[in-house]
Short mmCIF file of C-alpha atoms and ligand atoms in Angstrom, two decimals:
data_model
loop_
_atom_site.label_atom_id
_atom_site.label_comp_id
_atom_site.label_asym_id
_atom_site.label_seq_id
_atom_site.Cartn_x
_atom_site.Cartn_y
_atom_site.Cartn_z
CA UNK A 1078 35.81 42.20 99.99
CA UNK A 1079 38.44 44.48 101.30
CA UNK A 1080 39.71 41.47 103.16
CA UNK A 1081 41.26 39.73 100.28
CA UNK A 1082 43.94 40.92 98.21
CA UNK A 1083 46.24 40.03 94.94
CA UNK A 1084 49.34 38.61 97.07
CA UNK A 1085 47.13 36.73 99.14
CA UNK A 1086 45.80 34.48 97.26
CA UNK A 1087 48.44 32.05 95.67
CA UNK A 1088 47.75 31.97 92.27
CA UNK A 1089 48.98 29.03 90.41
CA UNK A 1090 51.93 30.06 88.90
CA UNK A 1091 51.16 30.15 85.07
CA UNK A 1092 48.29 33.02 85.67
CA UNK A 1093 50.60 35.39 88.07
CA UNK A 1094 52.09 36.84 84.37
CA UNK A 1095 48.43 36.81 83.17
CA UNK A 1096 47.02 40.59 82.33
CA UNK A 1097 43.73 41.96 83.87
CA UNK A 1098 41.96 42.25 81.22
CA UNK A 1099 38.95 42.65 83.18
CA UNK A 1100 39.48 44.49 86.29
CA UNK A 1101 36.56 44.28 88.93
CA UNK A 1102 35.87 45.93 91.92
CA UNK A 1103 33.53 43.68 93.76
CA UNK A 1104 29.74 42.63 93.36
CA UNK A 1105 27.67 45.98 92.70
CA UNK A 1106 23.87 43.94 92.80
CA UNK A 1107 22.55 40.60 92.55
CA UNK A 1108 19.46 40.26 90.29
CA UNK A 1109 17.03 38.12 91.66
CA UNK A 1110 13.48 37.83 89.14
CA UNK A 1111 10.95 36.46 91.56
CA UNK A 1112 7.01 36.13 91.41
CA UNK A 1113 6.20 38.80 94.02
CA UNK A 1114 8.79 41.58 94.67
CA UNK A 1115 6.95 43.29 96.66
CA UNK A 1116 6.60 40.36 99.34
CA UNK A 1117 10.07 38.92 98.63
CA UNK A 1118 11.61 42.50 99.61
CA UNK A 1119 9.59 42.05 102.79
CA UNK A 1120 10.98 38.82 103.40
CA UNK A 1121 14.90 40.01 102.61
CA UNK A 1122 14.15 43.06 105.00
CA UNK A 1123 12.61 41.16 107.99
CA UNK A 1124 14.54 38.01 107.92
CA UNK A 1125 17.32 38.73 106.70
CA UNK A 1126 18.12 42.69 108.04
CA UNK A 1127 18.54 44.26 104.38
CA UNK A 1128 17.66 47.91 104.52
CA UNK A 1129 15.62 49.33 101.62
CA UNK A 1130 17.31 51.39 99.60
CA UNK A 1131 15.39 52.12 96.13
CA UNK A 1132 12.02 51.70 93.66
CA UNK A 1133 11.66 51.23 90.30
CA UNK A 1134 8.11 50.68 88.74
CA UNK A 1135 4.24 52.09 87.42
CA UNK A 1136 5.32 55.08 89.67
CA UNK A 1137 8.82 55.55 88.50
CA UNK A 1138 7.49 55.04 84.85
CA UNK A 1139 8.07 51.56 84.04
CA UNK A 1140 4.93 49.81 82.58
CA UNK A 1141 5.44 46.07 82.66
CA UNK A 1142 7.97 45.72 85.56
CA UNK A 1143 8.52 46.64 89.08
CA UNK A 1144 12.21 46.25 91.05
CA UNK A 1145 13.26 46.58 94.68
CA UNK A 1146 16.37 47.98 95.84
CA UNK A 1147 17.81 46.27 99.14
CA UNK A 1148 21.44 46.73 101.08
CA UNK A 1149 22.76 45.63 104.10
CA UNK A 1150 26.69 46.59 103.99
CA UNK A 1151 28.12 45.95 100.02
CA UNK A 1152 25.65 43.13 99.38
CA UNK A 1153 22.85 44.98 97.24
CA UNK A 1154 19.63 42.69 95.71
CA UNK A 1155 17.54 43.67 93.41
CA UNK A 1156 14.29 41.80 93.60
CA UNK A 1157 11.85 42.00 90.08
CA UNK A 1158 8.94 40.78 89.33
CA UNK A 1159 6.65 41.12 85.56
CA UNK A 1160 3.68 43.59 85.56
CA UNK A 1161 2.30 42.25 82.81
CA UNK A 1162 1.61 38.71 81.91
CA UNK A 1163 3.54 37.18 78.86
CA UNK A 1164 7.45 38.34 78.32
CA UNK A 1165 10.74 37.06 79.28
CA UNK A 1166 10.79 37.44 82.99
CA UNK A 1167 7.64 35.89 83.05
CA UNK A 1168 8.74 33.08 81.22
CA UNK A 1169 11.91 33.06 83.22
CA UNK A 1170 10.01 32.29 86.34
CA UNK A 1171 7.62 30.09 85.02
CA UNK A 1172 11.23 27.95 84.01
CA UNK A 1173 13.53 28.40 86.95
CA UNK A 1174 11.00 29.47 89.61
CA UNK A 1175 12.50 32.69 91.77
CA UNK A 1176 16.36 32.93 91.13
CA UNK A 1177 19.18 34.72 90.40
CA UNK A 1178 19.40 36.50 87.16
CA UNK A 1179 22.02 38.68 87.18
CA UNK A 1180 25.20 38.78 89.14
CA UNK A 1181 26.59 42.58 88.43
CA UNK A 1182 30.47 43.09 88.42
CA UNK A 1183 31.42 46.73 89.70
CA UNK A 1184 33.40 47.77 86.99
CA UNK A 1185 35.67 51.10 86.04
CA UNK A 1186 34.92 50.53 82.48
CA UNK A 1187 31.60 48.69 81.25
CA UNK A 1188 32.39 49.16 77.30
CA UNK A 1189 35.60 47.66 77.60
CA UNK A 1190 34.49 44.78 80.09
CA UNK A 1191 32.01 44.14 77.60
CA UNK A 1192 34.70 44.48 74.39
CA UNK A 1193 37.01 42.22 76.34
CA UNK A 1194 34.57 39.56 77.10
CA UNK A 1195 32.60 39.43 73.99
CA UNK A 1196 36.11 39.47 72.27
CA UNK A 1197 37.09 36.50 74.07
CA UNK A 1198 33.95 34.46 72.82
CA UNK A 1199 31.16 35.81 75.51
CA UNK A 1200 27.62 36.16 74.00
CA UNK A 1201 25.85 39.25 74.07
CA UNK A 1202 23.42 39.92 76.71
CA UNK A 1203 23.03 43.82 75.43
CA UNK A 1204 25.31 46.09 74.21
CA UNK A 1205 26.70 49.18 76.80
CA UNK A 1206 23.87 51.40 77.47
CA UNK A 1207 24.36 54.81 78.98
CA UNK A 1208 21.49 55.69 81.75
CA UNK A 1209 21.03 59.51 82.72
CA UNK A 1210 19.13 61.51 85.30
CA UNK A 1211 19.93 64.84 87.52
CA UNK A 1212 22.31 62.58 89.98
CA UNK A 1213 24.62 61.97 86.93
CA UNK A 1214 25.20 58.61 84.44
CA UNK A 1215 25.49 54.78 84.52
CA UNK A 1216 26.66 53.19 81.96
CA UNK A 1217 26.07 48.88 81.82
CA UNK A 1218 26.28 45.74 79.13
CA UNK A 1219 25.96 42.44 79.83
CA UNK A 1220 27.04 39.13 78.77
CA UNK A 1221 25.35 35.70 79.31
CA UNK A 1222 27.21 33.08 81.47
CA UNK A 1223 26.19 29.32 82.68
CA UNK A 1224 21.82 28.81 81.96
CA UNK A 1225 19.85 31.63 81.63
CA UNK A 1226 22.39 33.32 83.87
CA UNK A 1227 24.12 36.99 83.29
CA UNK A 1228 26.92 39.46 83.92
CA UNK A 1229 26.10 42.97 83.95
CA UNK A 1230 29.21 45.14 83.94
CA UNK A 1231 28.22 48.14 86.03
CA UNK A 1232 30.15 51.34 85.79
CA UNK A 1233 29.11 54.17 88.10
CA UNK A 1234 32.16 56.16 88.94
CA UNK A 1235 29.69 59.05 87.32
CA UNK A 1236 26.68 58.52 89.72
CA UNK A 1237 25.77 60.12 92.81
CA UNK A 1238 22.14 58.64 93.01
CA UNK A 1239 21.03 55.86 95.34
CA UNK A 1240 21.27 53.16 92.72
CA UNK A 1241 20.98 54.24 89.47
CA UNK A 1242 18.72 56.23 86.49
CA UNK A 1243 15.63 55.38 86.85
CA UNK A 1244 14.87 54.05 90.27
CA UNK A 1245 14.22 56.66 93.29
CA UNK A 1246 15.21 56.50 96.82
CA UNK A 1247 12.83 54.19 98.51
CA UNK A 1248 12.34 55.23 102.33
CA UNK A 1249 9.65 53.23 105.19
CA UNK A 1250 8.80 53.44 107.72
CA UNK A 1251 9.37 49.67 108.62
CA UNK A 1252 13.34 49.27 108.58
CA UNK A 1253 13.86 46.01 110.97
CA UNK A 1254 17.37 46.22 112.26
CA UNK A 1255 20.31 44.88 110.32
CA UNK A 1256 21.95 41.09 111.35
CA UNK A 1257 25.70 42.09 110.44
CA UNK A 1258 25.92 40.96 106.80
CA UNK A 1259 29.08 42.61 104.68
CA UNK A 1260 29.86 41.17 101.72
CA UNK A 1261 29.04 38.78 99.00
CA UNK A 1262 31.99 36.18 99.77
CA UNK A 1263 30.92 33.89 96.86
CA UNK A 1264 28.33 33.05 94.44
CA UNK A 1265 28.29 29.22 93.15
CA UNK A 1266 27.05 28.08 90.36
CA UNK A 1267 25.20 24.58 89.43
CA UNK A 1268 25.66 23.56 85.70
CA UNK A 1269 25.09 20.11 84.33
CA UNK A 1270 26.90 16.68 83.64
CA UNK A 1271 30.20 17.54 82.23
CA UNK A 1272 29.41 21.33 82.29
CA UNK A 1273 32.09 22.48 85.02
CA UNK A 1274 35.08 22.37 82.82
CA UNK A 1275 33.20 24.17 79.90
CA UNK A 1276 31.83 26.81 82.05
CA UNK A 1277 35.56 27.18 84.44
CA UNK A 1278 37.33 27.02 80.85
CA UNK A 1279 34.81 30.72 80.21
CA UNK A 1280 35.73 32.14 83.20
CA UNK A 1281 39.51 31.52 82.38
CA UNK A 1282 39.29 32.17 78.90
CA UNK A 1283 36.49 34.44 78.55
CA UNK A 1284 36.92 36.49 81.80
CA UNK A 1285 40.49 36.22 82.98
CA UNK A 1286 40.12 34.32 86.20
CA UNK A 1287 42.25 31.57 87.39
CA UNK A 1288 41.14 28.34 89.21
CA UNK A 1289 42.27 28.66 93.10
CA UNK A 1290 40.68 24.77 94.33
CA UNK A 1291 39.49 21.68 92.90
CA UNK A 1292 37.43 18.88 94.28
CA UNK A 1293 36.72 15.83 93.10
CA UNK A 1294 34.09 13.09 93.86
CA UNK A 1295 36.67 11.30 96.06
CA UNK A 1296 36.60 14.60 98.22
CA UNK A 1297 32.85 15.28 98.02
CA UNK A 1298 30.37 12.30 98.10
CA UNK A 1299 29.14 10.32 100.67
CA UNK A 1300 27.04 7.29 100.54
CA UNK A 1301 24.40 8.44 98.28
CA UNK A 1302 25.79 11.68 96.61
CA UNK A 1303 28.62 13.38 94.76
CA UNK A 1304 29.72 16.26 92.90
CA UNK A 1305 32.51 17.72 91.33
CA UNK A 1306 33.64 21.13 91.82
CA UNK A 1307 36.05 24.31 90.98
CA UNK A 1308 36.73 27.22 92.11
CA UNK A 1309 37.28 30.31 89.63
CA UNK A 1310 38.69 33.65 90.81
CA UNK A 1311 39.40 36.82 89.51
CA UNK A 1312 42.71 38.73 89.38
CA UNK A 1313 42.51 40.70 92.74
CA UNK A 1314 40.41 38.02 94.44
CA UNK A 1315 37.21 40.17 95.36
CA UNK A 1316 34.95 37.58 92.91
CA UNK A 1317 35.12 33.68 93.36
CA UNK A 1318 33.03 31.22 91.37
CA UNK A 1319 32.95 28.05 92.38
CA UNK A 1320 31.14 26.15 89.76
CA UNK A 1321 29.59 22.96 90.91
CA UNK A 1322 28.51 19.71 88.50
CA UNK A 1323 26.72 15.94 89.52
CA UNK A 1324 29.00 12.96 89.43
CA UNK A 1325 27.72 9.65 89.94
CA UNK A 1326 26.27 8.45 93.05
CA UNK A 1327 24.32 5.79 94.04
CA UNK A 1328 21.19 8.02 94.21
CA UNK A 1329 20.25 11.32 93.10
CA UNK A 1330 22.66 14.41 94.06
CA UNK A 1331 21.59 17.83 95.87
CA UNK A 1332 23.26 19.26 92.08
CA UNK A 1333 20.75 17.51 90.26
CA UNK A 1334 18.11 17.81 92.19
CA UNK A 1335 19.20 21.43 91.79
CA UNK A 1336 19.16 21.48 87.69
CA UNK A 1337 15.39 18.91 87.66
CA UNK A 1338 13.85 21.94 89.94
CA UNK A 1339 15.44 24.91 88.22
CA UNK A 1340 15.06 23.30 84.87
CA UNK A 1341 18.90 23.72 83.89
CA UNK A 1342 21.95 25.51 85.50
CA UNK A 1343 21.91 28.17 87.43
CA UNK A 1344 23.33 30.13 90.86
CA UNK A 1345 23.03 27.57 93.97
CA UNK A 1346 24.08 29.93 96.79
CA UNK A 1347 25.33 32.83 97.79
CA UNK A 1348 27.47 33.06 100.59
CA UNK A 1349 27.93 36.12 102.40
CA UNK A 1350 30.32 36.98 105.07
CA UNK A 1351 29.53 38.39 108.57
CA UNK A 1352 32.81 39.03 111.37
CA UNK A 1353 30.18 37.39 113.90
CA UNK A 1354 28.88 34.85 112.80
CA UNK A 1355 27.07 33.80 116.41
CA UNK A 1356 25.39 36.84 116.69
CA UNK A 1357 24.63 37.10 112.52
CA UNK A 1358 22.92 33.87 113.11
CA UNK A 1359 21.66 33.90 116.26
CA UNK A 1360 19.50 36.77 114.46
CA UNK A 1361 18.66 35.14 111.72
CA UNK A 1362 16.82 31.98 113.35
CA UNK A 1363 14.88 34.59 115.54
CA UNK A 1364 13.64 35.96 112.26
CA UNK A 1365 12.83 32.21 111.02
CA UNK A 1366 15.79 31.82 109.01
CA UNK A 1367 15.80 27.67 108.87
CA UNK A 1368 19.50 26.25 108.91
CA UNK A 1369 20.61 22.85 107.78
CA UNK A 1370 21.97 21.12 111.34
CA UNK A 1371 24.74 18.52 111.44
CA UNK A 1372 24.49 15.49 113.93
CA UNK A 1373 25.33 16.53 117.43
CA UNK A 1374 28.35 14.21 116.80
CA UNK A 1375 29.88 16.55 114.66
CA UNK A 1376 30.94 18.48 117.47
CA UNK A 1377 32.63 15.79 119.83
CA UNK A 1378 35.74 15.34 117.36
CA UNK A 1379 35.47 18.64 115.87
CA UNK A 1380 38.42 20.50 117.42
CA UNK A 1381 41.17 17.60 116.88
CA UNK A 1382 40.21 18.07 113.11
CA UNK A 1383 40.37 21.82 113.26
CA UNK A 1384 42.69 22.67 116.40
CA UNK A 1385 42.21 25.81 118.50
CA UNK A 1386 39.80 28.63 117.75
CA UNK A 1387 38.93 31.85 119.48
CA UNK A 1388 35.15 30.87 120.10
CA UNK A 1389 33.62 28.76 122.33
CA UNK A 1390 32.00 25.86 121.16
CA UNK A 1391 28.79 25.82 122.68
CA UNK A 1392 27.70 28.40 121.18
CA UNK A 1393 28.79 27.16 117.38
CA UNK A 1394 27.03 23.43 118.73
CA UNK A 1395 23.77 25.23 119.72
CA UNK A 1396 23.43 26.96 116.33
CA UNK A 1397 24.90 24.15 113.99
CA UNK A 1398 27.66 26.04 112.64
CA UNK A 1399 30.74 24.32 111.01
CA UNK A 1400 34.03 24.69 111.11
CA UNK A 1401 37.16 24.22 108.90
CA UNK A 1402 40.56 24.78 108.83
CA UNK A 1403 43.18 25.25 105.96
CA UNK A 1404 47.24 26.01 105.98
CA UNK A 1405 45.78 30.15 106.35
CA UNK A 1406 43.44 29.76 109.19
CA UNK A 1407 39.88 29.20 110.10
CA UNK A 1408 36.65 29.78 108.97
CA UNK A 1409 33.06 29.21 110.38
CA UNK A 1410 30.45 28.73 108.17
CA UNK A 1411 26.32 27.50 107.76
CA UNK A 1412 23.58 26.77 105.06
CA UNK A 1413 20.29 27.94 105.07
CA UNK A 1414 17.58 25.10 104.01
CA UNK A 1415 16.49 26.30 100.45
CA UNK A 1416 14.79 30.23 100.76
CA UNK A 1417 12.36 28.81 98.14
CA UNK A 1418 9.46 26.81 97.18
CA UNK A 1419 11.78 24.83 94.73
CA UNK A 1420 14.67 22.86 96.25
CA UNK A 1421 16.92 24.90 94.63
CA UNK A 1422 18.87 28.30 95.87
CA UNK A 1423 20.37 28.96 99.56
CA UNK A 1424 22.10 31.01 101.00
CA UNK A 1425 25.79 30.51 103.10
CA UNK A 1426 26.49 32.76 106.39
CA UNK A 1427 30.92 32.66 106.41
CA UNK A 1428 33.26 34.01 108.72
CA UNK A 1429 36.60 33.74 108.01
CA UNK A 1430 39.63 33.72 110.22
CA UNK A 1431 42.00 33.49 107.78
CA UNK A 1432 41.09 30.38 105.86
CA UNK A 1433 40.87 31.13 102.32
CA UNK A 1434 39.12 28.18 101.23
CA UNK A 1435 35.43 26.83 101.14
CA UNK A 1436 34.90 24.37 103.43
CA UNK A 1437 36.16 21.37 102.04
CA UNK A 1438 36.72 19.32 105.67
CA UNK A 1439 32.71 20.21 106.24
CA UNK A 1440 31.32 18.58 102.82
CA UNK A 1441 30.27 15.06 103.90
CA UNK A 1442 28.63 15.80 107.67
CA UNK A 1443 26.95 18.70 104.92
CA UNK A 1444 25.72 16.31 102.17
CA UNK A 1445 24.27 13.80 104.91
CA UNK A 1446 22.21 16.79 106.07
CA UNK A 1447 21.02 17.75 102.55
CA UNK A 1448 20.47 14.10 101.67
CA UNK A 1449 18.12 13.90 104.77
CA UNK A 1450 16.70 16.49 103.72
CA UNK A 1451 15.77 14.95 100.26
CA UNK A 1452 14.99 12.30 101.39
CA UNK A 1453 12.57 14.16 103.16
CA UNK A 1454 11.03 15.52 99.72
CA UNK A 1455 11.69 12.47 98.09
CA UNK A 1456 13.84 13.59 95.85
CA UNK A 1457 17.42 11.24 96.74
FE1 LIG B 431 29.88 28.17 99.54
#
């Protein structure tokens, strides 16, 4: 997130004299509720290289719940799973299946994020809460966005624990090696038929960010499939929200596919950025990490779309990763096949040389490979 800064990032005009109102310093956790934390924090340590980091449950004191902490660079999930039969995470999983929850802003100021938001028209998730123990205080609210969705404003300037009150370090022995994640790049959202203005029009209003990119269905469809999308940034660029909804195809789209299997909107990947993407990947398939692959074809006319790059191509063909190019630069980029039962969340591996963009010149060879995919599930 350090890559990105304010002047960077061309703003359209009309927001440069907008105020922060709503100041964030990157992504401080993404909240995942899943069925079996336990297993899933196995899974996020051996295939993907996250390191564990911190425990929360029976032991800790909680009765109904149980969380794992995991890192690898700034990216931090936090993987939670019900105790108890009955209650809302529970229920949440018994909707959406395993899936993001909560996507936690590091903030200076969590009562005023909250005051400014809920201000603006955000509904309460719960009011600012101050959390204690020996290593200091964290104080969080929280403010519902697209589905059953969240923002938790985190402010820990006051906290010299490993995560916060209420979890303790968690340290075993089994700490597979890392696979040179950094930083959560993005985090895109699906919502439903004539949601993405609504929800981009929150962000703007209710938030402060400005849109950086459009697409249309002329840019993204292919035979079968299309969708519309925007992108939403904040003021200093660290948090981008593209925000994805179906537009008529001839058959069904990847986005609602999405919302039929998660029963509604909800976060559709995450992409997180690695400054080797060969090697990042490389990794991952060794661990079983199952990419979506693009034709072999791809590759013979790739270059005279993009022009020069620094890597050889071989090694991009052999793994399947993509490449784009804006008026910035670069940037290389793959898709995971959905991490889940449900054809609904994956996960993006991005490096970026320069390119400040998403992709856009990738979309269709992209939706032919999800659509084969469907197809596969029959689901198109
Ligand atoms: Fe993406």
């Amino acid at each position: 997130m350090a890559t990105l800064d304010n002047t960077s990032l061309h703003l359209p005009k009309e927001n440069l004299a907008a105020e922060d109102f709503l100041p964030l310093l990157g992504t401080d956790h993404v909240e995942l509720y899943v069925g079996n934390a336990k297993q899933a924090a196995y899974y996020y340590m051996s295939a993907w290289g996250f390191q564990p980091l911190a425990y929360a449950g029976l032991e800790t004191g909680l009765k109904d719940r149980v969380s794992y902490v995991v890192e690898q660079d700034k990216i931090r999930l936090v993987l939670t799973s019900p105790l108890k039969s009955g209650g809302d995470i529970n229920r949440h999983i018994d909707k959406h299946g395993d899936g993001v929850k909560a996507i936690a802003l590091w903030v200076d100021d969590a009562r005023k994020s909250y005051k400014e938001t809920v201000q603006r028209g955000a509904e309460s998730y719960f009011e600012p809460k101050t959390l204690e123990d020996e290593k200091g205080e964290v104080v969080l609210s929280g403010i519902h966005t697209y589905g059953e969705t969240v923002h938790v404003f985190v402010e820990r300037s006051k906290y010299k624990g490993v995560f916060m009150p209420g979890y303790r370090a968690w340290n075993p022995h089994y700490k597979p090696s890392d696979v040179g994640l950094k930083f959560i790049d993005h985090m895109v959202g699906n919502v439903g038929w004539n949601e993405m203005n609504k929800w981009c029009q929150f962000y703007a209003h209710v938030m402060g960010f400005a849109q950086l990119v459009s697409f249309d269905d002329k840019d993204i469809s292919t035979e079968y499939t299309a969708l519309m999308s925007k992108v939403m940034s904040n003021g200093n660029g660290r948090i981008k929200f593209p925000i994805n909804e179906p537009a008529e195809g001839r058959k069904k789209s990847q986005i609602e596919e999405y919302i039929e299997f998660y029963n509604g909107a909800g976060v559709q990947h995450m992409a997180m950025a690695t400054d080797n993407i060969i090697e990042t990947v490389s990794s991952l398939r060794d661990r079983g990490v199952e990419f979506l692959t693009v034709p072999v074809s791809y590759y013979e006319d790739v270059l005279d779309r993009v022009g020069e790059i620094d890597e050889d191509l071989a090694p991009l063909r052999d793994l399947g990763i993509l490449i784009d190019r804006d008026d910035e630069g670069y940037l290389l980029q793959i898709f995971t096949k959905p991490i889940l039962d449900r054809p609904t969340m994956f996960i993006e591996i991005i490096q970026r040389k320069g390119a400040k963009s998403f992709g856009k010149g990738n979309f269709k060879a992209l939706f032919e490979a999800i659509e084969r995919e469907q197809e596969s599930r029959g689901t198109l």
